[in-house]
mmCIF file of C-alpha atoms in Angstrom:
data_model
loop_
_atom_site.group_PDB
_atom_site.id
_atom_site.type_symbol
_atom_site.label_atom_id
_atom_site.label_comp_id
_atom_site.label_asym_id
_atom_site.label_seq_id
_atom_site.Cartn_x
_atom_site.Cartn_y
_atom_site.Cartn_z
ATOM 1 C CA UNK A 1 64.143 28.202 -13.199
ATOM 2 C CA UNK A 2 66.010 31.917 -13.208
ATOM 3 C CA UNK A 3 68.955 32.623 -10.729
ATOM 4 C CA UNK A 4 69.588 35.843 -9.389
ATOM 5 C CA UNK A 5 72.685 37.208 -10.489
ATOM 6 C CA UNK A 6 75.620 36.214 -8.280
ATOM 7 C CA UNK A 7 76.588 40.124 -7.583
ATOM 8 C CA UNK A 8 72.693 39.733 -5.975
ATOM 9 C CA UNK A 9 73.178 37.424 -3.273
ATOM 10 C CA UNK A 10 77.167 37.482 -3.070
ATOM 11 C CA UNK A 11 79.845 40.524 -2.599
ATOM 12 C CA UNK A 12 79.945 42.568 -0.277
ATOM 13 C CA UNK A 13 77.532 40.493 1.554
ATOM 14 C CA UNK A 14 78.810 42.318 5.695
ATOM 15 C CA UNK A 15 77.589 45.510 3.905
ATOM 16 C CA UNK A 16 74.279 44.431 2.864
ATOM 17 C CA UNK A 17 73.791 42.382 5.175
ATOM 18 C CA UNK A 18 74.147 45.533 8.050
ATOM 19 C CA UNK A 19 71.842 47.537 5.719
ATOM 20 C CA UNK A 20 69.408 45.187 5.924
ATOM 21 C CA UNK A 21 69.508 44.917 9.356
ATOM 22 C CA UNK A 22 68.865 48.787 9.918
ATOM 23 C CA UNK A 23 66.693 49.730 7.131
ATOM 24 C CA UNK A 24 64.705 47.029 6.014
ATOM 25 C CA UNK A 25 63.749 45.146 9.019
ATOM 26 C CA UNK A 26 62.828 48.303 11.120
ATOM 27 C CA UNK A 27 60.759 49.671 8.223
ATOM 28 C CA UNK A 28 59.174 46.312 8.075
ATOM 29 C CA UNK A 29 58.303 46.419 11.446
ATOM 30 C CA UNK A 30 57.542 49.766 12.516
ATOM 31 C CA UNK A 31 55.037 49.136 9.246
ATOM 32 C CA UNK A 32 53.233 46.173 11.314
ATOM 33 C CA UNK A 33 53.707 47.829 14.717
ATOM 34 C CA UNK A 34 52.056 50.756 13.483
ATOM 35 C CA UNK A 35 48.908 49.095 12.167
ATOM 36 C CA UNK A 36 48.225 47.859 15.481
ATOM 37 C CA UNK A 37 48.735 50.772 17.019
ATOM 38 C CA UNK A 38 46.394 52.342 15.353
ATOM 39 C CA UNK A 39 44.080 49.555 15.067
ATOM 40 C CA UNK A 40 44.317 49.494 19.173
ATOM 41 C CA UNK A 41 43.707 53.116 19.488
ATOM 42 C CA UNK A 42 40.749 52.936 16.969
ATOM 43 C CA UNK A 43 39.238 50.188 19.320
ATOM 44 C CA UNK A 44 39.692 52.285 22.706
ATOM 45 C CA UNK A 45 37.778 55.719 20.483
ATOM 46 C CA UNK A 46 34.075 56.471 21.478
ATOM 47 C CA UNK A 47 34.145 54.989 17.466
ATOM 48 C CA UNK A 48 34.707 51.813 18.170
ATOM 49 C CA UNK A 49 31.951 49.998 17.012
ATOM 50 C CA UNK A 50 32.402 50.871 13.832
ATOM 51 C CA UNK A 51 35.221 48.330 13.436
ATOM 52 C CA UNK A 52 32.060 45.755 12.723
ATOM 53 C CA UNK A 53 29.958 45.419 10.637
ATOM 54 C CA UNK A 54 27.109 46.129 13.496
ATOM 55 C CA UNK A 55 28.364 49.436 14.411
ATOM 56 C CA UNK A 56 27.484 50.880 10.700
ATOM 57 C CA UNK A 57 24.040 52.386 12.357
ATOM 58 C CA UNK A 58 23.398 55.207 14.577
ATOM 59 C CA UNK A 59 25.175 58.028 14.541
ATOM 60 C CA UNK A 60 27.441 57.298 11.447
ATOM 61 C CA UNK A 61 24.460 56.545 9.381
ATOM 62 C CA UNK A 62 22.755 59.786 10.284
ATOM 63 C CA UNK A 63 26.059 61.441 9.027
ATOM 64 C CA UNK A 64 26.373 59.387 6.195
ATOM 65 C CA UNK A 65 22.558 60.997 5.335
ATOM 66 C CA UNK A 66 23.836 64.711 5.803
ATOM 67 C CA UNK A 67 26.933 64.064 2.898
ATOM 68 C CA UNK A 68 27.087 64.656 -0.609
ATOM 69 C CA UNK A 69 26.780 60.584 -1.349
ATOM 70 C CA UNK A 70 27.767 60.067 1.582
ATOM 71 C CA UNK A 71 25.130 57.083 1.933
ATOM 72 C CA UNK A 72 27.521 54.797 -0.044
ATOM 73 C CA UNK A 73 31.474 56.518 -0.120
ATOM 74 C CA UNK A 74 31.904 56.878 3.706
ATOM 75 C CA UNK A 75 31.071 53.299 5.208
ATOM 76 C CA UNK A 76 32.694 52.386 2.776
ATOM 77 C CA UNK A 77 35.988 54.310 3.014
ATOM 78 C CA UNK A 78 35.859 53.269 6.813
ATOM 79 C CA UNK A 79 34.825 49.689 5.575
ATOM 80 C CA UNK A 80 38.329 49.727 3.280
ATOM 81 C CA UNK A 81 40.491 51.298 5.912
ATOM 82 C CA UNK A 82 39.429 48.812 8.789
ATOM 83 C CA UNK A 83 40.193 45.962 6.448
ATOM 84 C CA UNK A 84 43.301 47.142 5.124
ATOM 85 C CA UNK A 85 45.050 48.420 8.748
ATOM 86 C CA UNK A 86 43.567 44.470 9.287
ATOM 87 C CA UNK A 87 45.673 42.832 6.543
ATOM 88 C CA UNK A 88 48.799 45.237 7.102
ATOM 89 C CA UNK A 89 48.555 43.945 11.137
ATOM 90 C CA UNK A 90 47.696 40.156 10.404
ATOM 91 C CA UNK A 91 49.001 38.978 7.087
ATOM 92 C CA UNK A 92 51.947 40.984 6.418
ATOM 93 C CA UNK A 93 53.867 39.321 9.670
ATOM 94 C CA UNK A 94 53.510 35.758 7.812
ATOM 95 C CA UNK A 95 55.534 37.558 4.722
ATOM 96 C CA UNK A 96 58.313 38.207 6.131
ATOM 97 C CA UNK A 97 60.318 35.534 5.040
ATOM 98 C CA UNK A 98 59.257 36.582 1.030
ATOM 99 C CA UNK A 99 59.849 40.709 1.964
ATOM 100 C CA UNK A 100 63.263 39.250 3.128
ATOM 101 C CA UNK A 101 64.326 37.062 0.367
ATOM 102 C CA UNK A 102 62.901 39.784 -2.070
ATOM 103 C CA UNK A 103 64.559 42.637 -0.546
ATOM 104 C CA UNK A 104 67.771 40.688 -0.566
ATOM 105 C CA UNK A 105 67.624 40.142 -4.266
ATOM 106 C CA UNK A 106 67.213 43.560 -5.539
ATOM 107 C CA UNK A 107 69.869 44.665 -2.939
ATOM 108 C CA UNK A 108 72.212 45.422 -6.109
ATOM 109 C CA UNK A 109 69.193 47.610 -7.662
ATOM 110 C CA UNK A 110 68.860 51.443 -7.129
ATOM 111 C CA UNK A 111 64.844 51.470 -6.880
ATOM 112 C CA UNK A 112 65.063 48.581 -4.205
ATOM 113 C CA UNK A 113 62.574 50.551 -1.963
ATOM 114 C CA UNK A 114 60.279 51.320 -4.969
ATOM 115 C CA UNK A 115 60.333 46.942 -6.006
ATOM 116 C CA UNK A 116 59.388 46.064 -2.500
ATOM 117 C CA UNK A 117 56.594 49.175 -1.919
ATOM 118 C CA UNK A 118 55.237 47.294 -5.499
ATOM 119 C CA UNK A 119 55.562 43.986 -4.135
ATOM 120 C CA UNK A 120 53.657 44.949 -0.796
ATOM 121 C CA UNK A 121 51.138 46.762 -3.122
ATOM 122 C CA UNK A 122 50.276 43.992 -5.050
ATOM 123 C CA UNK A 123 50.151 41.688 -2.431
ATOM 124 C CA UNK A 124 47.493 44.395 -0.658
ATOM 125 C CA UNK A 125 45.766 45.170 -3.934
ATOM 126 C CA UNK A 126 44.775 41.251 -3.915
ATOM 127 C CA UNK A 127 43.709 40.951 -0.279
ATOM 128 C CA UNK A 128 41.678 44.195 -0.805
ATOM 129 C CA UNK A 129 39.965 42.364 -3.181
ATOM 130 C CA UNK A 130 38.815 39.591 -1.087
ATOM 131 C CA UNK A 131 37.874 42.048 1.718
ATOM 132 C CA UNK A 132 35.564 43.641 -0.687
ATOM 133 C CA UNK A 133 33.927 40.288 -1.747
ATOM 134 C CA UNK A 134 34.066 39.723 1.303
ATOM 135 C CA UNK A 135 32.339 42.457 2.996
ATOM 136 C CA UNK A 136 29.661 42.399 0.533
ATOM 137 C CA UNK A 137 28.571 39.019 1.240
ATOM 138 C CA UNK A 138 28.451 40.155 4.953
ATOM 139 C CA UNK A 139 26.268 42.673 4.177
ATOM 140 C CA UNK A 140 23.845 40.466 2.100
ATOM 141 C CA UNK A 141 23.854 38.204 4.891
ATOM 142 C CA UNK A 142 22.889 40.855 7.695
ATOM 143 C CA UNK A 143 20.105 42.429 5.517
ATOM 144 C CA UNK A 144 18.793 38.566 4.733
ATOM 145 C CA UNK A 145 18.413 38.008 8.430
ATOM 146 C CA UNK A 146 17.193 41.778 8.960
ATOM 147 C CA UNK A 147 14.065 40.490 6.610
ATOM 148 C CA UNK A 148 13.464 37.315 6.841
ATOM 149 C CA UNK A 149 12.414 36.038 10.543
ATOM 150 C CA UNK A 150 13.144 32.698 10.124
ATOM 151 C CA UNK A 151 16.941 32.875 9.523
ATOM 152 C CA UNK A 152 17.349 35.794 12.505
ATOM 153 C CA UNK A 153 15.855 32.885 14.785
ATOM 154 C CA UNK A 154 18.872 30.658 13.728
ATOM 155 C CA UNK A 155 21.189 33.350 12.711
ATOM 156 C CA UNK A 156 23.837 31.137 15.249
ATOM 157 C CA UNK A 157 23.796 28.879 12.815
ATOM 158 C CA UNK A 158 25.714 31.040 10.087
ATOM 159 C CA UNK A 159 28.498 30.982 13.380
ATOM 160 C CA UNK A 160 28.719 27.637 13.217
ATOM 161 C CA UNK A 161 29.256 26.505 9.321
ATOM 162 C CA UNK A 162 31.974 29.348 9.508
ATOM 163 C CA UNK A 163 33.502 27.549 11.923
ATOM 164 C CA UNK A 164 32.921 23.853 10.710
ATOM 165 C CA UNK A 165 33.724 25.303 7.248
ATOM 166 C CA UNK A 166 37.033 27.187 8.496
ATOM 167 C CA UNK A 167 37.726 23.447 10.359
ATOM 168 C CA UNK A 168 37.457 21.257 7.179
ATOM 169 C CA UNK A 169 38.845 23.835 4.929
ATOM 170 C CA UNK A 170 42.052 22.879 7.266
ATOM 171 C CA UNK A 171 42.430 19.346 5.677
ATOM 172 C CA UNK A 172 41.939 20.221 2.483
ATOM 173 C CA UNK A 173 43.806 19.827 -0.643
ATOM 174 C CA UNK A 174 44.201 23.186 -1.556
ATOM 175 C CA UNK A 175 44.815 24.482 1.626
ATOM 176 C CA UNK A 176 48.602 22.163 1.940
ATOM 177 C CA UNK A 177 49.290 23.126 -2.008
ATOM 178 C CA UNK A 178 49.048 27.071 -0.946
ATOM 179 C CA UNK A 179 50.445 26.706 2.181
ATOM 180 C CA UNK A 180 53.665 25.254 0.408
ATOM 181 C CA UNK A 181 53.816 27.925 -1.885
ATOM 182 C CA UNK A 182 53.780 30.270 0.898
ATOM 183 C CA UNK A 183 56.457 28.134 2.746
ATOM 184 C CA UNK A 184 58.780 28.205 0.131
ATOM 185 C CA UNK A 185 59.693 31.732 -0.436
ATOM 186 C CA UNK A 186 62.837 31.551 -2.341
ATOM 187 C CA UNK A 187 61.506 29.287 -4.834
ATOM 188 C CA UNK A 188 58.891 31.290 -4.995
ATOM 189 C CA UNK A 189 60.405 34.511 -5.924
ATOM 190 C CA UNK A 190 63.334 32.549 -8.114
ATOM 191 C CA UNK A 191 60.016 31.067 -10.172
ATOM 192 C CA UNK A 192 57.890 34.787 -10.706
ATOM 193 C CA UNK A 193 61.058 37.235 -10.735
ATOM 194 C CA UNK A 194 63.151 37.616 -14.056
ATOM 195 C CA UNK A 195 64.289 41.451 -13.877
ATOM 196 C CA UNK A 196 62.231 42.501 -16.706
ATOM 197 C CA UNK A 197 60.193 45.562 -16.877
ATOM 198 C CA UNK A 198 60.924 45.207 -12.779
ATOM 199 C CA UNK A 199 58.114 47.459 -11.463
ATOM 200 C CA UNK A 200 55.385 45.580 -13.212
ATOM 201 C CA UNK A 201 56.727 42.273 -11.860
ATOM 202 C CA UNK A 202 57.551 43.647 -8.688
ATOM 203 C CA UNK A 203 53.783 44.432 -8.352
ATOM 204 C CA UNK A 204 52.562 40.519 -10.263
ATOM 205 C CA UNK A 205 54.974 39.143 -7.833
ATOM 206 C CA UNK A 206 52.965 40.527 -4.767
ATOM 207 C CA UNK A 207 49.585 39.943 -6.045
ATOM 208 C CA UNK A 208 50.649 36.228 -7.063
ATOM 209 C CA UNK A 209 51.526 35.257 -3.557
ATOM 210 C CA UNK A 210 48.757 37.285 -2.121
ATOM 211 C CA UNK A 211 46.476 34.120 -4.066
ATOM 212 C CA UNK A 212 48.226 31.638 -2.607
ATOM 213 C CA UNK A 213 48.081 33.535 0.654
ATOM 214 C CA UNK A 214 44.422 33.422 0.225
ATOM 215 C CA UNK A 215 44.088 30.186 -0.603
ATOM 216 C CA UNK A 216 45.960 29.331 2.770
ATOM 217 C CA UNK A 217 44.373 31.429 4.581
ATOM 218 C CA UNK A 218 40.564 32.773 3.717
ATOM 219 C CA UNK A 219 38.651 30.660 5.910
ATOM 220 C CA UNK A 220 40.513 31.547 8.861
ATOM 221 C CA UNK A 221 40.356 35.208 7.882
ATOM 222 C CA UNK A 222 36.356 35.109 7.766
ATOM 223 C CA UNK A 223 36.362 33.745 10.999
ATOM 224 C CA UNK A 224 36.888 37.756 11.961
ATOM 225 C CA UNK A 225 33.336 38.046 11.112
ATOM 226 C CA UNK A 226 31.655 35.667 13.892
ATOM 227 C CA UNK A 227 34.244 37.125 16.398
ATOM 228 C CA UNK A 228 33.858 40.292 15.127
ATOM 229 C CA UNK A 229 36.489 42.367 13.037
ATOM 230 C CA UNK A 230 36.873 44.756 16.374
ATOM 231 C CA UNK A 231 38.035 41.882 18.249
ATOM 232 C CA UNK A 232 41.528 42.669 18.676
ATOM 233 C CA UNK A 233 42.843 39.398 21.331
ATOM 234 C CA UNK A 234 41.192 37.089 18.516
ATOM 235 C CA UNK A 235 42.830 39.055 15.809
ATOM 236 C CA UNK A 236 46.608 38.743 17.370
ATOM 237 C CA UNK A 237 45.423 34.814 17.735
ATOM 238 C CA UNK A 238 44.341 34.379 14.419
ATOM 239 C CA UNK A 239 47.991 36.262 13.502
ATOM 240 C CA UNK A 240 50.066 33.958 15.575
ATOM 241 C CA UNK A 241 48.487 31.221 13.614
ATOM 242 C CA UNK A 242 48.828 31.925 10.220
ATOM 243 C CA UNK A 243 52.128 33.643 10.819
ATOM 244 C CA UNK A 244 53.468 30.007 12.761
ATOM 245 C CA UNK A 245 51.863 27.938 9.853
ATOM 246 C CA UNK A 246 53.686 29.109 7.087
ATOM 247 C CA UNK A 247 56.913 30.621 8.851
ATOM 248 C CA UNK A 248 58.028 27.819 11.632
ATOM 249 C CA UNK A 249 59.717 24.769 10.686
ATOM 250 C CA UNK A 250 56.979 22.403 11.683
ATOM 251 C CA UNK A 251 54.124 24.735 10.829
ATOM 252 C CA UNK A 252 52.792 23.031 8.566
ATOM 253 C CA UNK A 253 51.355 19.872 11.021
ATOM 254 C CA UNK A 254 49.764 22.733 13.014
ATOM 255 C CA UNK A 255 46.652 22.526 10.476
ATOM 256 C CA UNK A 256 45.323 19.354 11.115
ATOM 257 C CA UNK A 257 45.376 20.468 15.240
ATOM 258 C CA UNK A 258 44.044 23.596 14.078
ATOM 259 C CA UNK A 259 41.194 22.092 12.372
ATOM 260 C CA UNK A 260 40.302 19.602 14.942
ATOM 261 C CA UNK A 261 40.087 22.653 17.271
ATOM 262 C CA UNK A 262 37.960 24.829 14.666
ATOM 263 C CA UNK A 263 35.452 21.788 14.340
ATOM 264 C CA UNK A 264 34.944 20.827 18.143
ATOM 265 C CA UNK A 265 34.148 24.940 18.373
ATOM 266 C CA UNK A 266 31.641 24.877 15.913
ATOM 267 C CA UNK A 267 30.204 21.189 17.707
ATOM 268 C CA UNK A 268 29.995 23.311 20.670
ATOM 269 C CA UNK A 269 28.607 26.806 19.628
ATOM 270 C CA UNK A 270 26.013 23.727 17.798
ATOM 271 C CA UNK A 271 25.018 22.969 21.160
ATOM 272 C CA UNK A 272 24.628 26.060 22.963
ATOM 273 C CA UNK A 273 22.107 27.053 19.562
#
């Protein structure tokens, strides 16, 4: 496994140590602060609605008509930015602890800023990914129960295996061998960083742990779709979560709880269908 140089992570550690205090961590956090901000103010506009999926009718659709391709390019613009400002307010909080031990690492280097922009694009790039994927089977899933009357009768249903699914997904195998990957940031970066040709690792680095992040965390992401992606007291919960399950000490035994919970929700929305 590589180590950092010592001249990284020793020397003149006060110094860096007060930089990073004043630079990095405000930056960090004005960055997450500022997604919710804006992701609040979206919510309180007479375009709210258009935060889910459900609001993409009306007068945005009639718009969409009147633009130069603007059938396809505009929802889907909006579609991008709601998801991104989503993943910049939820998921970035649980990286903290690998922004910090990366940012500390390239301390000694010039284009610091430039490594950890890279890492936080790569780590965006792979999440936008997943939005996409998963945004498009949303759609294919409202248009099948636009058509067909049989599944819009039990269109609760889709609720509930999101839940149950989210729930079991919590026990699984995969979920405890990404979640330790995304517990163990040091390692992490010690494993995928090497200094060579830094931008382009810089940016693998990011994407990398935005899999593992994914793998941790899609189910519970998707449940934004059955509470609805406008839903900003179930986003901050959904936050708190993920951010406590990789990031506290004893996050990890949160997931079995978690699941339990997830499971006895989708036993109850069960009922009420």
């Amino acid at each position: 496994m590589p180590m950092p140089d010592a001249s990284l992570l020793g020397g003149s550690h006060g110094a860096r140590w007060t930089r990073h205090r004043r630079v990095f961590l405000p930056v960090w956090l004005a960055l997450v602060l500022l997604a919710w901000t804006l992701l609040w103010a979206w919510s309180l506009s007479p375009h709210a609605r258009y935060l889910d999926h459900g609001g993409w009718t009306g007068p945005l659709a009639d718009l969409c008509r009147t633009l130069p391709g603007g059938g396809w390019w505009l929802p889907t613009a909006l579609a991008a930015l709601a998801w991104l400002l989503m993943c910049i307010a939820m998921m970035l909080p649980t990286t903290l602890p690998l922004f910090d031990v990366f940012e500390r690492v390239t301390a000694g280097r010039a284009d610091r800023g430039l490594l950890l922009g890279l890492l936080g694009a790569g780590y965006l790039a792979v999440w936008g990914g997943f939005g996409l994927l998963a945004h498009g089977a949303h759609e294919a899933l409202l248009a099948g129960v636009a058509r067909l009357p049989w599944l819009a009768d039990r269109a609760a249903w889709i609720g509930v295996a999101t839940l149950a699914g989210a729930g079991a997904f919590q026990f699984s195998a995969l979920k405890y061998r990404c979640l330790e990957q995304c517990r163990t940031p040091l390692s992490f970066v010690m494993a995928h960083w090497r200094g060579g040709s830094p931008r382009w690792q810089a940016w693998a680095l990011g994407a990398h742990h935005g899999l593992f992040c994914i793998g941790c965390c899609w189910a519970l992401m998707l449940l934004m779709f059955v509470v609805g992606m406008g839903h900003l007291g179930w986003m901050l919960v959904l936050a708190a979560v993920m951010a406590a399950e990789k990031n506290l000490p004893g996050g990890r035994r949160l997931s079995a709880p978690l699941g339990w919970a997830l499971l006895a929700a989708a036993v109850l929305l069960a009922m009420r269908a």
